[in-house]
Structures are given as structure tokens and as C-alpha cells.
mmCIF file of C-alpha atoms in Angstrom:
data_model
loop_
_atom_site.group_PDB
_atom_site.id
_atom_site.type_symbol
_atom_site.label_atom_id
_atom_site.label_comp_id
_atom_site.label_asym_id
_atom_site.label_seq_id
_atom_site.Cartn_x
_atom_site.Cartn_y
_atom_site.Cartn_z
ATOM 1 C CA MET A 1 74.258 120.061 65.741
ATOM 2 C CA ASN A 2 74.484 119.787 69.481
ATOM 3 C CA GLU A 3 70.771 119.467 69.976
ATOM 4 C CA ASN A 4 70.536 116.634 67.227
ATOM 5 C CA ALA A 5 73.379 114.904 68.820
ATOM 6 C CA LEU A 6 71.516 114.848 72.099
ATOM 7 C CA ARG A 7 68.421 113.724 70.603
ATOM 8 C CA ALA A 8 70.243 110.896 68.986
ATOM 9 C CA TYR A 9 71.831 110.003 72.248
ATOM 10 C CA TYR A 10 68.546 109.968 74.206
ATOM 11 C CA ARG A 11 66.823 108.015 71.359
ATOM 12 C CA ALA A 12 69.495 105.396 71.200
ATOM 13 C CA LYS A 13 69.664 105.008 74.969
ATOM 14 C CA GLY A 14 65.951 104.714 75.164
ATOM 15 C CA GLU A 15 65.409 102.116 72.281
ATOM 16 C CA GLU A 16 68.335 99.910 73.234
ATOM 17 C CA THR A 17 67.597 96.485 75.000
ATOM 18 C CA VAL A 18 70.933 95.450 76.560
ATOM 19 C CA GLY A 19 72.559 99.055 77.190
ATOM 20 C CA ILE A 20 76.088 98.131 75.809
ATOM 21 C CA ALA A 21 75.805 98.892 72.137
ATOM 22 C CA TYR A 22 74.063 102.156 71.743
ATOM 23 C CA ARG A 23 76.730 104.029 69.925
ATOM 24 C CA SER A 24 75.989 102.412 66.409
ATOM 25 C CA ARG A 25 72.218 103.357 67.030
ATOM 26 C CA MET A 26 73.113 106.721 67.978
ATOM 27 C CA HIS A 27 75.230 107.257 64.901
ATOM 28 C CA CYS A 28 72.383 105.952 62.726
ATOM 29 C CA PHE A 29 69.706 108.389 64.467
ATOM 30 C CA PHE A 30 72.200 111.248 64.021
ATOM 31 C CA ALA A 31 72.719 110.501 60.233
ATOM 32 C CA GLU A 32 68.918 110.753 59.865
ATOM 33 C CA LEU A 33 68.694 114.120 61.720
ATOM 34 C CA GLU A 34 72.085 115.630 60.271
ATOM 35 C CA PRO A 35 72.485 113.902 56.824
ATOM 36 C CA SER A 36 74.957 116.618 55.774
ATOM 37 C CA THR A 37 77.236 116.395 58.746
ATOM 38 C CA PRO A 38 79.800 113.596 58.320
ATOM 39 C CA VAL A 39 80.806 112.193 61.786
ATOM 40 C CA THR A 40 82.166 108.955 63.091
ATOM 41 C CA GLU A 41 80.794 107.099 65.948
ATOM 42 C CA GLN A 42 83.767 107.858 68.256
ATOM 43 C CA ASN A 43 83.499 111.677 67.403
ATOM 44 C CA LEU A 44 79.843 111.638 67.935
ATOM 45 C CA ALA A 45 80.225 109.954 71.451
ATOM 46 C CA ASP A 46 83.036 112.411 72.269
ATOM 47 C CA ARG A 47 80.959 115.219 71.290
ATOM 48 C CA VAL A 48 78.042 114.209 73.402
ATOM 49 C CA ARG A 49 80.338 113.647 76.450
ATOM 50 C CA TYR A 50 81.710 117.170 75.888
ATOM 51 C CA ILE A 51 78.118 118.715 75.725
ATOM 52 C CA MET A 52 77.198 117.027 79.003
ATOM 53 C CA ARG A 53 80.244 117.856 80.824
ATOM 54 C CA SER A 54 80.539 121.596 79.756
ATOM 55 C CA LYS A 55 76.971 122.161 80.778
ATOM 56 C CA ILE A 56 75.902 123.854 77.394
ATOM 57 C CA PHE A 57 72.428 123.184 78.063
ATOM 58 C CA ASP A 58 70.510 123.489 81.535
ATOM 59 C CA ASP A 59 68.303 120.754 83.097
ATOM 60 C CA ALA A 60 65.103 122.065 81.445
ATOM 61 C CA GLU A 61 66.572 122.064 77.966
ATOM 62 C CA LEU A 62 67.950 118.617 78.410
ATOM 63 C CA GLY A 63 64.608 117.451 79.663
ATOM 64 C CA ARG A 64 63.056 118.881 76.480
ATOM 65 C CA LEU A 65 65.326 117.427 74.148
ATOM 66 C CA ARG A 66 64.892 114.062 76.083
ATOM 67 C CA ARG A 67 61.071 114.348 75.556
ATOM 68 C CA GLU A 68 61.467 115.123 71.968
ATOM 69 C CA ALA A 69 63.710 112.161 71.450
ATOM 70 C CA ILE A 70 61.400 109.779 73.375
ATOM 71 C CA PRO A 71 57.918 111.127 73.396
ATOM 72 C CA SER A 72 56.536 107.972 74.585
ATOM 73 C CA SER A 73 58.541 107.810 77.768
ATOM 74 C CA ASN A 74 57.411 108.778 81.225
ATOM 75 C CA GLU A 75 58.117 112.605 81.492
ATOM 76 C CA SER A 76 58.251 112.453 85.311
ATOM 77 C CA ALA A 77 61.009 109.760 85.297
ATOM 78 C CA MET A 78 62.818 111.689 82.638
ATOM 79 C CA ALA A 79 62.963 115.041 84.333
ATOM 80 C CA GLY A 80 65.166 113.993 87.273
ATOM 81 C CA ASP A 81 67.843 112.052 85.294
ATOM 82 C CA ALA A 82 69.893 114.028 82.656
ATOM 83 C CA ALA A 83 73.377 112.802 83.413
ATOM 84 C CA PRO A 84 75.255 111.580 80.274
ATOM 85 C CA HIS A 85 76.575 108.537 82.047
ATOM 86 C CA SER A 86 73.220 107.188 83.276
ATOM 87 C CA THR A 87 71.285 104.183 81.896
ATOM 88 C CA ASP A 88 67.644 105.007 81.484
ATOM 89 C CA GLN A 89 64.913 102.468 82.721
ATOM 90 C CA HIS A 90 62.126 101.751 80.531
ATOM 91 C CA PRO A 91 59.268 99.472 81.791
ATOM 92 C CA HIS A 92 57.816 98.969 78.346
ATOM 93 C CA VAL A 93 61.182 97.514 77.118
ATOM 94 C CA GLU A 94 61.275 95.155 79.956
ATOM 95 C CA ALA A 95 57.914 94.065 79.403
ATOM 96 C CA ALA A 96 58.360 93.327 75.760
ATOM 97 C CA LEU A 97 61.427 91.147 76.468
ATOM 98 C CA ASP A 98 59.643 89.428 79.405
ATOM 99 C CA LEU A 99 63.071 88.954 81.003
ATOM 100 C CA PRO A 100 64.251 89.637 84.553
ATOM 101 C CA VAL A 101 66.824 92.421 84.286
ATOM 102 C CA VAL A 102 69.120 93.635 86.924
ATOM 103 C CA VAL A 103 69.324 97.438 86.375
ATOM 104 C CA ASP A 104 71.129 100.124 88.244
ATOM 105 C CA SER A 105 71.010 103.864 87.745
ATOM 106 C CA ASN A 106 74.688 103.945 87.024
ATOM 107 C CA ASP A 107 75.402 100.427 85.528
ATOM 108 C CA ASP A 108 74.568 98.740 82.410
ATOM 109 C CA GLU A 109 71.954 96.144 82.268
ATOM 110 C CA ILE A 110 72.640 92.421 82.808
ATOM 111 C CA VAL A 111 70.052 90.131 81.293
ATOM 112 C CA SER A 112 68.935 86.727 82.570
ATOM 113 C CA HIS A 113 71.146 84.520 80.586
ATOM 114 C CA GLU A 114 74.234 86.471 81.812
ATOM 115 C CA LEU A 115 72.864 85.982 85.356
ATOM 116 C CA GLU A 116 72.721 82.243 84.829
ATOM 117 C CA LYS A 117 76.213 82.066 83.541
ATOM 118 C CA MET A 118 77.505 84.233 86.467
ATOM 119 C CA ARG A 119 75.845 81.834 88.874
ATOM 120 C CA SER A 120 77.494 78.743 87.387
ATOM 121 C CA ILE A 121 80.867 80.626 87.530
ATOM 122 C CA LEU A 122 80.340 81.739 91.153
ATOM 123 C CA GLU A 123 79.565 78.048 92.232
ATOM 124 C CA GLU A 124 82.565 76.766 90.374
ATOM 125 C CA ALA A 125 84.950 79.481 91.969
ATOM 126 C CA ILE A 126 83.553 78.662 95.706
ATOM 127 C CA LEU A 127 83.912 74.931 95.055
ATOM 128 C CA GLU A 128 87.462 75.314 93.769
ATOM 129 C CA THR A 129 88.403 77.842 96.680
ATOM 130 C CA ARG A 130 87.131 75.314 99.347
ATOM 131 C CA SER A 131 89.343 72.599 98.157
ATOM 132 C CA THR A 132 92.521 74.850 97.693
ATOM 133 C CA PRO A 133 94.875 75.404 100.708
ATOM 134 C CA LEU A 134 95.253 78.896 101.956
ATOM 135 C CA GLU A 135 98.778 79.179 100.717
ATOM 136 C CA ASN A 136 98.102 78.154 97.263
ATOM 137 C CA ARG A 137 95.272 80.677 96.761
ATOM 138 C CA PRO A 138 96.198 83.165 93.759
ATOM 139 C CA ARG A 139 96.626 86.882 94.534
ATOM 140 C CA LEU A 140 93.560 89.028 93.655
ATOM 141 C CA PRO A 141 94.398 91.785 91.283
ATOM 142 C CA ARG A 142 92.971 95.309 91.586
ATOM 143 C CA ILE A 143 89.583 95.742 89.576
ATOM 144 C CA PRO A 144 88.888 99.195 87.766
ATOM 145 C CA LEU A 145 85.660 100.875 88.910
ATOM 146 C CA SER A 146 83.882 100.880 85.656
ATOM 147 C CA LYS A 147 80.155 100.589 84.900
ATOM 148 C CA ARG A 148 80.309 96.896 83.875
ATOM 149 C CA ASN A 149 82.595 95.754 86.922
ATOM 150 C CA ARG A 150 80.108 97.508 89.367
ATOM 151 C CA ALA A 151 76.977 95.857 87.725
ATOM 152 C CA VAL A 152 78.831 92.395 88.017
ATOM 153 C CA VAL A 153 79.361 92.962 91.648
ATOM 154 C CA ARG A 154 75.967 94.023 92.306
ATOM 155 C CA ALA A 155 74.621 91.078 90.484
ATOM 156 C CA LEU A 156 76.668 88.572 92.445
ATOM 157 C CA ASN A 157 75.922 90.013 95.951
ATOM 158 C CA PRO A 158 72.363 88.449 96.062
ATOM 159 C CA MET A 159 73.673 85.205 95.092
ATOM 160 C CA LEU A 160 76.064 85.038 98.002
ATOM 161 C CA VAL A 161 73.126 85.093 100.578
ATOM 162 C CA THR A 162 72.426 81.471 100.179
ATOM 163 C CA TYR A 163 76.067 80.319 100.682
ATOM 164 C CA LEU A 164 76.571 82.849 103.503
ATOM 165 C CA GLU A 165 73.518 81.542 105.363
ATOM 166 C CA ALA A 166 74.588 77.848 104.987
ATOM 167 C CA SER A 167 78.137 78.829 106.287
ATOM 168 C CA ARG A 168 79.173 76.957 109.428
ATOM 169 C CA ASP A 169 82.334 78.705 110.433
ATOM 170 C CA LEU A 170 84.521 81.662 109.621
ATOM 171 C CA CYS A 171 86.907 79.739 107.532
ATOM 172 C CA GLU A 172 84.041 78.735 105.291
ATOM 173 C CA THR A 173 82.699 82.254 105.023
ATOM 174 C CA ASP A 174 86.319 83.371 103.990
ATOM 175 C CA SER A 175 86.211 80.721 101.297
ATOM 176 C CA ILE A 176 82.908 81.803 99.969
ATOM 177 C CA LEU A 177 83.854 85.660 99.833
ATOM 178 C CA PHE A 178 87.185 84.624 98.193
ATOM 179 C CA GLY A 179 85.464 82.498 95.728
ATOM 180 C CA ALA A 180 83.127 85.364 94.878
ATOM 181 C CA ALA A 181 86.042 87.630 94.198
ATOM 182 C CA VAL A 182 87.622 85.039 92.026
ATOM 183 C CA ALA A 183 84.208 84.718 90.100
ATOM 184 C CA VAL A 184 84.231 88.470 89.579
ATOM 185 C CA CYS A 185 87.920 88.422 88.073
ATOM 186 C CA ARG A 186 86.904 85.678 85.836
ATOM 187 C CA ILE A 187 83.576 87.312 84.571
ATOM 188 C CA ILE A 188 85.335 90.567 83.752
ATOM 189 C CA GLY A 189 88.387 88.929 82.342
ATOM 190 C CA ALA A 190 90.867 89.950 84.880
ATOM 191 C CA LYS A 191 94.238 88.079 84.895
ATOM 192 C CA LEU A 192 94.784 85.830 87.942
ATOM 193 C CA PRO A 193 98.437 85.190 88.913
ATOM 194 C CA MET A 194 99.459 81.523 89.339
ATOM 195 C CA ALA A 195 99.304 79.956 92.781
ATOM 196 C CA GLY A 196 102.612 80.103 94.533
ATOM 197 C CA ARG A 197 104.213 82.456 92.135
ATOM 198 C CA ALA A 198 104.214 85.367 94.810
ATOM 199 C CA THR A 199 106.433 83.433 97.255
ATOM 200 C CA THR A 200 108.971 82.511 94.554
ATOM 201 C CA GLN A 201 109.185 85.935 93.166
ATOM 202 C CA SER A 202 110.409 87.497 96.375
ATOM 203 C CA SER A 203 113.261 84.996 96.703
ATOM 204 C CA ALA A 204 114.530 85.257 93.014
ATOM 205 C CA ILE A 205 117.999 86.355 92.370
ATOM 206 C CA PRO A 206 118.235 90.017 91.227
ATOM 207 C CA ALA A 207 118.770 90.620 87.625
ATOM 208 C CA TRP A 208 122.029 92.486 88.172
ATOM 209 C CA ARG A 209 123.564 89.880 90.162
ATOM 210 C CA LYS A 210 122.593 87.233 87.546
ATOM 211 C CA ARG A 211 124.296 89.252 84.921
ATOM 212 C CA ILE A 212 127.467 89.505 86.955
ATOM 213 C CA GLU A 213 127.546 85.896 87.859
ATOM 214 C CA ASP A 214 127.128 84.794 84.142
ATOM 215 C CA ARG A 215 130.133 87.006 83.288
ATOM 216 C CA ILE A 216 132.011 85.314 86.074
ATOM 217 C CA ALA A 217 131.050 81.959 84.772
ATOM 218 C CA LYS A 218 132.254 82.773 81.237
ATOM 219 C CA ALA A 219 135.387 84.307 82.440
ATOM 220 C CA ARG A 220 136.322 81.137 84.399
ATOM 221 C CA ALA A 221 135.465 78.865 81.541
ATOM 222 C CA LEU A 222 137.738 81.079 79.064
ATOM 223 C CA ILE A 223 140.578 80.948 81.749
ATOM 224 C CA GLY A 224 140.262 76.967 81.743
ATOM 225 C CA ARG A 225 140.533 76.822 77.885
ATOM 226 C CA LEU A 226 143.540 79.305 77.964
ATOM 227 C CA THR A 227 145.350 77.296 80.545
ATOM 228 C CA SER A 228 144.613 74.149 78.776
ATOM 229 C CA PHE A 229 145.945 75.687 75.438
ATOM 230 C CA ARG A 230 149.017 76.837 77.210
ATOM 231 C CA SER A 231 149.730 73.238 78.555
ATOM 232 C CA GLY A 232 149.818 72.024 75.006
ATOM 233 C CA ASN A 233 146.210 71.007 74.273
ATOM 234 C CA ASN A 234 145.606 71.751 70.451
ATOM 235 C CA ARG A 235 142.156 70.316 70.020
ATOM 236 C CA PRO A 236 140.012 72.166 67.614
ATOM 237 C CA ARG A 237 137.529 73.333 70.180
ATOM 238 C CA ILE A 238 140.342 74.609 72.293
ATOM 239 C CA MET A 239 141.889 76.413 69.335
ATOM 240 C CA ARG A 240 138.575 77.997 68.383
ATOM 241 C CA THR A 241 138.096 79.358 71.894
ATOM 242 C CA VAL A 242 141.721 80.824 71.949
ATOM 243 C CA ARG A 243 141.312 82.562 68.622
ATOM 244 C CA MET A 244 137.962 84.213 69.718
ATOM 245 C CA ALA A 245 139.706 85.291 72.897
ATOM 246 C CA PHE A 246 142.445 87.214 70.896
ATOM 247 C CA ALA A 247 140.065 88.305 68.112
ATOM 248 C CA GLY A 248 140.474 91.905 67.179
ATOM 249 C CA THR A 249 144.092 92.164 68.491
ATOM 250 C CA ASN A 250 147.539 91.906 66.508
ATOM 251 C CA ILE A 251 148.371 88.772 68.499
ATOM 252 C CA SER A 252 148.873 85.536 66.449
ATOM 253 C CA LEU A 253 148.982 81.965 68.065
ATOM 254 C CA SER A 254 152.138 81.113 65.993
ATOM 255 C CA GLN A 255 154.231 84.002 67.445
ATOM 256 C CA PRO A 256 157.078 83.075 69.903
ATOM 257 C CA ASP A 257 155.784 84.977 73.008
ATOM 258 C CA ILE A 258 152.376 83.531 72.747
ATOM 259 C CA THR A 259 152.891 81.838 76.162
ATOM 260 C CA GLN A 260 153.506 85.284 77.965
ATOM 261 C CA LYS A 261 150.263 86.748 76.035
ATOM 262 C CA LEU A 262 148.364 83.821 77.337
ATOM 263 C CA THR A 263 149.566 84.573 80.861
ATOM 264 C CA GLU A 264 148.697 88.194 80.579
ATOM 265 C CA ARG A 265 145.259 87.442 79.384
ATOM 266 C CA ILE A 266 144.591 84.891 82.006
ATOM 267 C CA ASP A 267 145.764 87.449 84.768
ATOM 268 C CA ASP A 268 143.548 90.076 83.387
ATOM 269 C CA LEU A 269 140.505 87.621 83.421
ATOM 270 C CA LYS A 270 141.313 86.751 87.046
ATOM 271 C CA GLN A 271 141.519 90.509 88.027
ATOM 272 C CA LYS A 272 138.102 91.139 86.205
ATOM 273 C CA ILE A 273 136.595 88.020 88.311
ATOM 274 C CA ALA A 274 138.035 89.491 91.525
ATOM 275 C CA ALA A 275 136.504 93.026 90.741
ATOM 276 C CA TRP A 276 133.046 91.471 89.733
ATOM 277 C CA GLY A 277 133.035 89.354 92.896
ATOM 278 C CA LYS A 278 133.766 92.455 95.036
ATOM 279 C CA ARG A 279 130.946 94.229 93.205
ATOM 280 C CA ILE A 280 128.537 91.404 94.113
ATOM 281 C CA ARG A 281 129.616 91.536 97.851
ATOM 282 C CA ARG A 282 129.523 95.429 97.774
ATOM 283 C CA PHE A 283 125.943 95.444 96.380
ATOM 284 C CA THR A 284 124.905 92.683 98.531
ATOM 285 C CA ASP A 285 126.212 94.383 101.929
ATOM 286 C CA ARG A 286 124.623 97.624 100.807
ATOM 287 C CA SER A 287 121.321 96.072 100.157
ATOM 288 C CA ARG A 288 121.513 94.204 103.523
ATOM 289 C CA ARG A 289 122.337 97.410 105.360
ATOM 290 C CA PHE A 290 119.342 99.139 103.712
ATOM 291 C CA ASN A 291 116.970 96.523 104.652
ATOM 292 C CA GLN A 292 118.200 96.319 108.236
ATOM 293 C CA ASN A 293 117.950 100.066 108.670
ATOM 294 C CA ARG A 294 114.338 99.871 107.193
ATOM 295 C CA LEU A 295 113.337 97.046 109.523
ATOM 296 C CA PHE A 296 114.984 98.811 112.541
ATOM 297 C CA GLN A 297 112.434 101.651 111.973
ATOM 298 C CA SER A 298 109.391 99.429 111.373
ATOM 299 C CA ASP A 299 109.994 96.301 113.669
ATOM 300 C CA GLN A 300 112.953 96.274 115.917
ATOM 301 C CA LYS A 301 112.027 92.847 117.312
ATOM 302 C CA ARG A 302 112.036 91.231 114.095
ATOM 303 C CA LEU A 303 115.479 92.761 113.190
ATOM 304 C CA TYR A 304 117.091 91.617 116.429
ATOM 305 C CA LYS A 305 115.704 88.150 115.866
ATOM 306 C CA SER A 306 117.025 87.965 112.374
ATOM 307 C CA LEU A 307 120.541 89.009 113.781
ATOM 308 C CA GLU A 308 120.640 85.989 116.215
ATOM 309 C CA ARG A 309 122.841 83.105 115.201
ATOM 310 C CA PRO A 310 121.260 79.619 115.425
ATOM 311 C CA LYS A 311 122.107 77.647 118.405
ATOM 312 C CA VAL A 312 124.614 74.921 117.603
ATOM 313 C CA CYS A 313 123.855 71.613 119.574
ATOM 314 C CA GLY A 314 126.940 69.517 119.906
ATOM 315 C CA ALA A 315 126.415 65.871 119.335
ATOM 316 C CA GLY A 316 127.341 63.358 122.112
ATOM 317 C CA GLN A 317 127.710 63.814 125.879
ATOM 318 C CA GLY A 318 129.050 66.983 127.357
ATOM 319 C CA PRO A 319 132.410 67.118 129.451
ATOM 320 C CA ASP A 320 132.324 66.094 133.051
ATOM 321 C CA GLN A 321 131.964 68.860 135.756
ATOM 322 C CA ALA A 322 135.246 67.627 137.425
ATOM 323 C CA ASP A 323 137.174 67.897 134.278
ATOM 324 C CA ILE A 324 135.853 71.524 133.693
ATOM 325 C CA ILE A 325 136.754 72.455 137.080
ATOM 326 C CA ALA A 326 140.365 70.904 136.811
ATOM 327 C CA PHE A 327 140.870 72.613 133.537
ATOM 328 C CA TRP A 328 140.070 76.124 134.503
ATOM 329 C CA ARG A 329 141.796 75.739 138.012
ATOM 330 C CA GLY A 330 144.859 74.992 136.097
ATOM 331 C CA LEU A 331 144.775 78.212 134.307
ATOM 332 C CA TRP A 332 143.682 80.444 137.005
ATOM 333 C CA SER A 333 145.060 79.004 140.427
ATOM 334 C CA GLU A 334 148.690 78.636 139.542
ATOM 335 C CA PRO A 335 150.778 81.736 139.839
ATOM 336 C CA VAL A 336 152.521 83.048 136.846
ATOM 337 C CA ASN A 337 155.597 85.157 136.515
ATOM 338 C CA HIS A 338 155.439 87.570 133.508
ATOM 339 C CA SER A 339 158.480 88.995 132.085
ATOM 340 C CA GLU A 340 157.968 92.818 131.942
ATOM 341 C CA GLY A 341 159.726 94.749 129.128
ATOM 342 C CA PRO A 342 161.122 98.146 129.586
ATOM 343 C CA TRP A 343 158.128 99.738 128.309
ATOM 344 C CA MET A 344 156.493 99.146 131.554
ATOM 345 C CA GLU A 345 158.849 101.576 133.465
ATOM 346 C CA VAL A 346 158.119 104.252 130.818
ATOM 347 C CA VAL A 347 154.270 103.856 131.418
ATOM 348 C CA ALA A 348 154.742 103.804 135.022
ATOM 349 C CA SER A 349 156.742 107.036 135.138
ATOM 350 C CA GLN A 350 154.306 108.773 132.912
ATOM 351 C CA GLY A 351 151.228 107.654 135.219
ATOM 352 C CA ALA A 352 153.079 108.794 138.410
ATOM 353 C CA SER A 353 152.015 112.428 137.928
ATOM 354 C CA VAL A 354 148.133 111.366 137.314
ATOM 355 C CA THR A 355 145.978 111.999 140.316
ATOM 356 C CA PRO A 356 144.023 108.935 141.133
ATOM 357 C CA MET A 357 140.406 109.040 140.915
ATOM 358 C CA ASP A 358 138.211 108.896 144.156
ATOM 359 C CA PRO A 359 136.559 105.584 144.760
ATOM 360 C CA ILE A 360 132.950 105.402 143.847
ATOM 361 C CA THR A 361 130.560 103.610 146.108
ATOM 362 C CA VAL A 362 127.112 102.835 144.410
ATOM 363 C CA THR A 363 124.203 102.670 146.880
ATOM 364 C CA PRO A 364 120.666 101.231 146.791
ATOM 365 C CA GLU A 365 119.444 105.023 146.523
ATOM 366 C CA ASP A 366 121.550 105.562 143.507
ATOM 367 C CA VAL A 367 120.184 102.466 141.784
ATOM 368 C CA ALA A 368 116.647 103.549 142.600
ATOM 369 C CA GLU A 369 117.182 107.006 141.419
ATOM 370 C CA ALA A 370 118.533 105.806 138.209
ATOM 371 C CA VAL A 371 115.665 103.502 137.658
ATOM 372 C CA ASP A 372 112.997 106.062 138.455
ATOM 373 C CA SER A 373 114.670 108.539 135.910
ATOM 374 C CA ASP A 374 114.248 105.978 133.212
#
């Protein structure tokens, strides 16, 4: 079974023309070789992949099975390529189709009509990128390294030569390369985010804060309805809200102490609002401290700049210099007699036994030594 599975694989790979739908042909060939063995396309493909990875057959046996499956192929070309993930090149197939084909030893084949479509997508993407401001460009996603994606990139690379040779400056070169990346994403079907969505995502309100703010808004609305009912408002909408507030309890709106119950309910809601507000402030402070600590480790200059308060420029003309001097002279030049309390005597008696410190004189040599040590 293993040998026939490999024969069917090599034959399907040798007779296909596009290189992307060989599994159905391999399944048909295997059914001819093993009519008594029921197997699905997926199981057969998995079996062939397991045989190749587990090295059940050596290179010589793989070459023999390949030659038996495709006797008309070039034996010298077949001997050196026995990997299960490789795509075989067959000159007789290309000559029969008479189509220019881009072929890579590790990639699927791309026929000429696909190249023309790629060229039109590339041209459209480059023109669109040139007319789009830099801040409005979409963020490029990560592309998986599959055979088809590598083949698309290899096919688009020669097309960029004409655009790059005609480029006049670095900005235009950047637009060409970015447009090529956008074209690759469109060809392989990768999703591109909308322009400007990345900037709005970072400034969005966190989900936990939005939930708490919604609770606070509903509690405040309920407090307003309960206060209105306590003041004598008996409209149907108010009555319905009050009944919903006391639902599940043994409190009736017709009982004599309903005013006290309303007051207790309002106080309870106010306490919850205060607790929710403290939770928001606590979470916000914790998040700010965390971000500041992380920023201090990565970029201290940016942290200190964010901590600076904006300068407030006063409107109008500033005070006169003579007025400023007169104001401060009235505070500091006039002698003031302070009334000292009895505690000053207690402090003076306690400090009488303390030995005064020797006076310190800072010399230029001390300053130079301190600077050199740093």
C-alpha cells in the first residue's frame, strides 16, 4: 500500500498542470492501483505525508518509485528531488500549454492569467497608497509562510522593478513597497483593518470601567425616580419603576412606612454609587502607577515630560515692578512681635543639654572632589 500510495502521488504531481488540485487525481490513481483498499483523499494525503516524514524508503527507492510512476520524465532531474513538499517541473507540460509559468521548487505554480490579475491589483494598490496620507494607511497583518503566499511574493517581486526604477525619492519608494504589501494581502485574502482604527482603539474606555459607569448611571436614574415618588409623583412610569425596585421583597407601596423604606433604598443606592466610584478611582490610580513604573524603566525623559504641568499664561498685563516691591517689603521689612506660648520654654530647656554642631565650611576643593566622585 505504501508503494502504491507514493506511485499515485508522483503520478498525480507529474500530470497536473496547475499544482493546486493534485489530491483528487492522486486518489483516482490510487484507486486504480489498490481497488480493494477504501481510503479518502484526506487519509491518502496524510499517509503520503507520514511516509515521507518517517523515512520509510531511502532516496534510491523513492527515485525508483518516481520513475515507475512517471517513466517519461527526465531521470536525472528526478533523482535529486524526492521531498514530499516539492513541486516537480515538467518541460513537456509547459510546452503543451504554451503559457509562461512562474515555478519555484518549493512553491505552487502561477499561470499567466493569474500574473496579469496580480499586476492589475499591484498597480491599483500602489496608486491608492500614493494618494493616501501616511497616518491613514492600514496596519499590515502578519502573513503565514505557506507555499502559495511565498509564490505570490516571488511573482510580485519582478513587477516592482519598473516602479522602483522610476521612483524619484524615498517617500515614493516607501509608497511603492507599502502598496506591494497591500497587494499581497489582497491577493491572498488577508484582512486589512480600517484606516485610523488603531489610533482610536488605544484611547477607548476599558470594558470594566464602562460596565461600572453603566451601573452608576442606572443607580442614579433609579434614585431620581424614587425621590420623585417620595415627593408625591404617582405617574404610571414612576410607579412601574418603584415596583421594579422593590420586586422580590415583602415591601408594599401601600404600607404606612413606605417613606422610610424609600429613604433606606435611596441611601443604599448612594452607598453603592460611592463604592463604585472609589473602585474606578482605585483601578485608575493603579493603572497609572503601573504605566508610570514601566515608562520609568524604558524612557525616563518621556515620564518626566508627562508629569510636567502645562504652563498657565495669565491674560492681560502683569503687575508693576514697584507694586511687587512694595508688597513684599511690607511683609518682610516691618518688625513683627510674636507671642510665644509656654511650650517654647519647655523646648528651650530640653535643647539646653544638646551639644551644638560644629560649623561647616564648604571650600572649592570640597565641591571639586564631590563633582569628580560623581
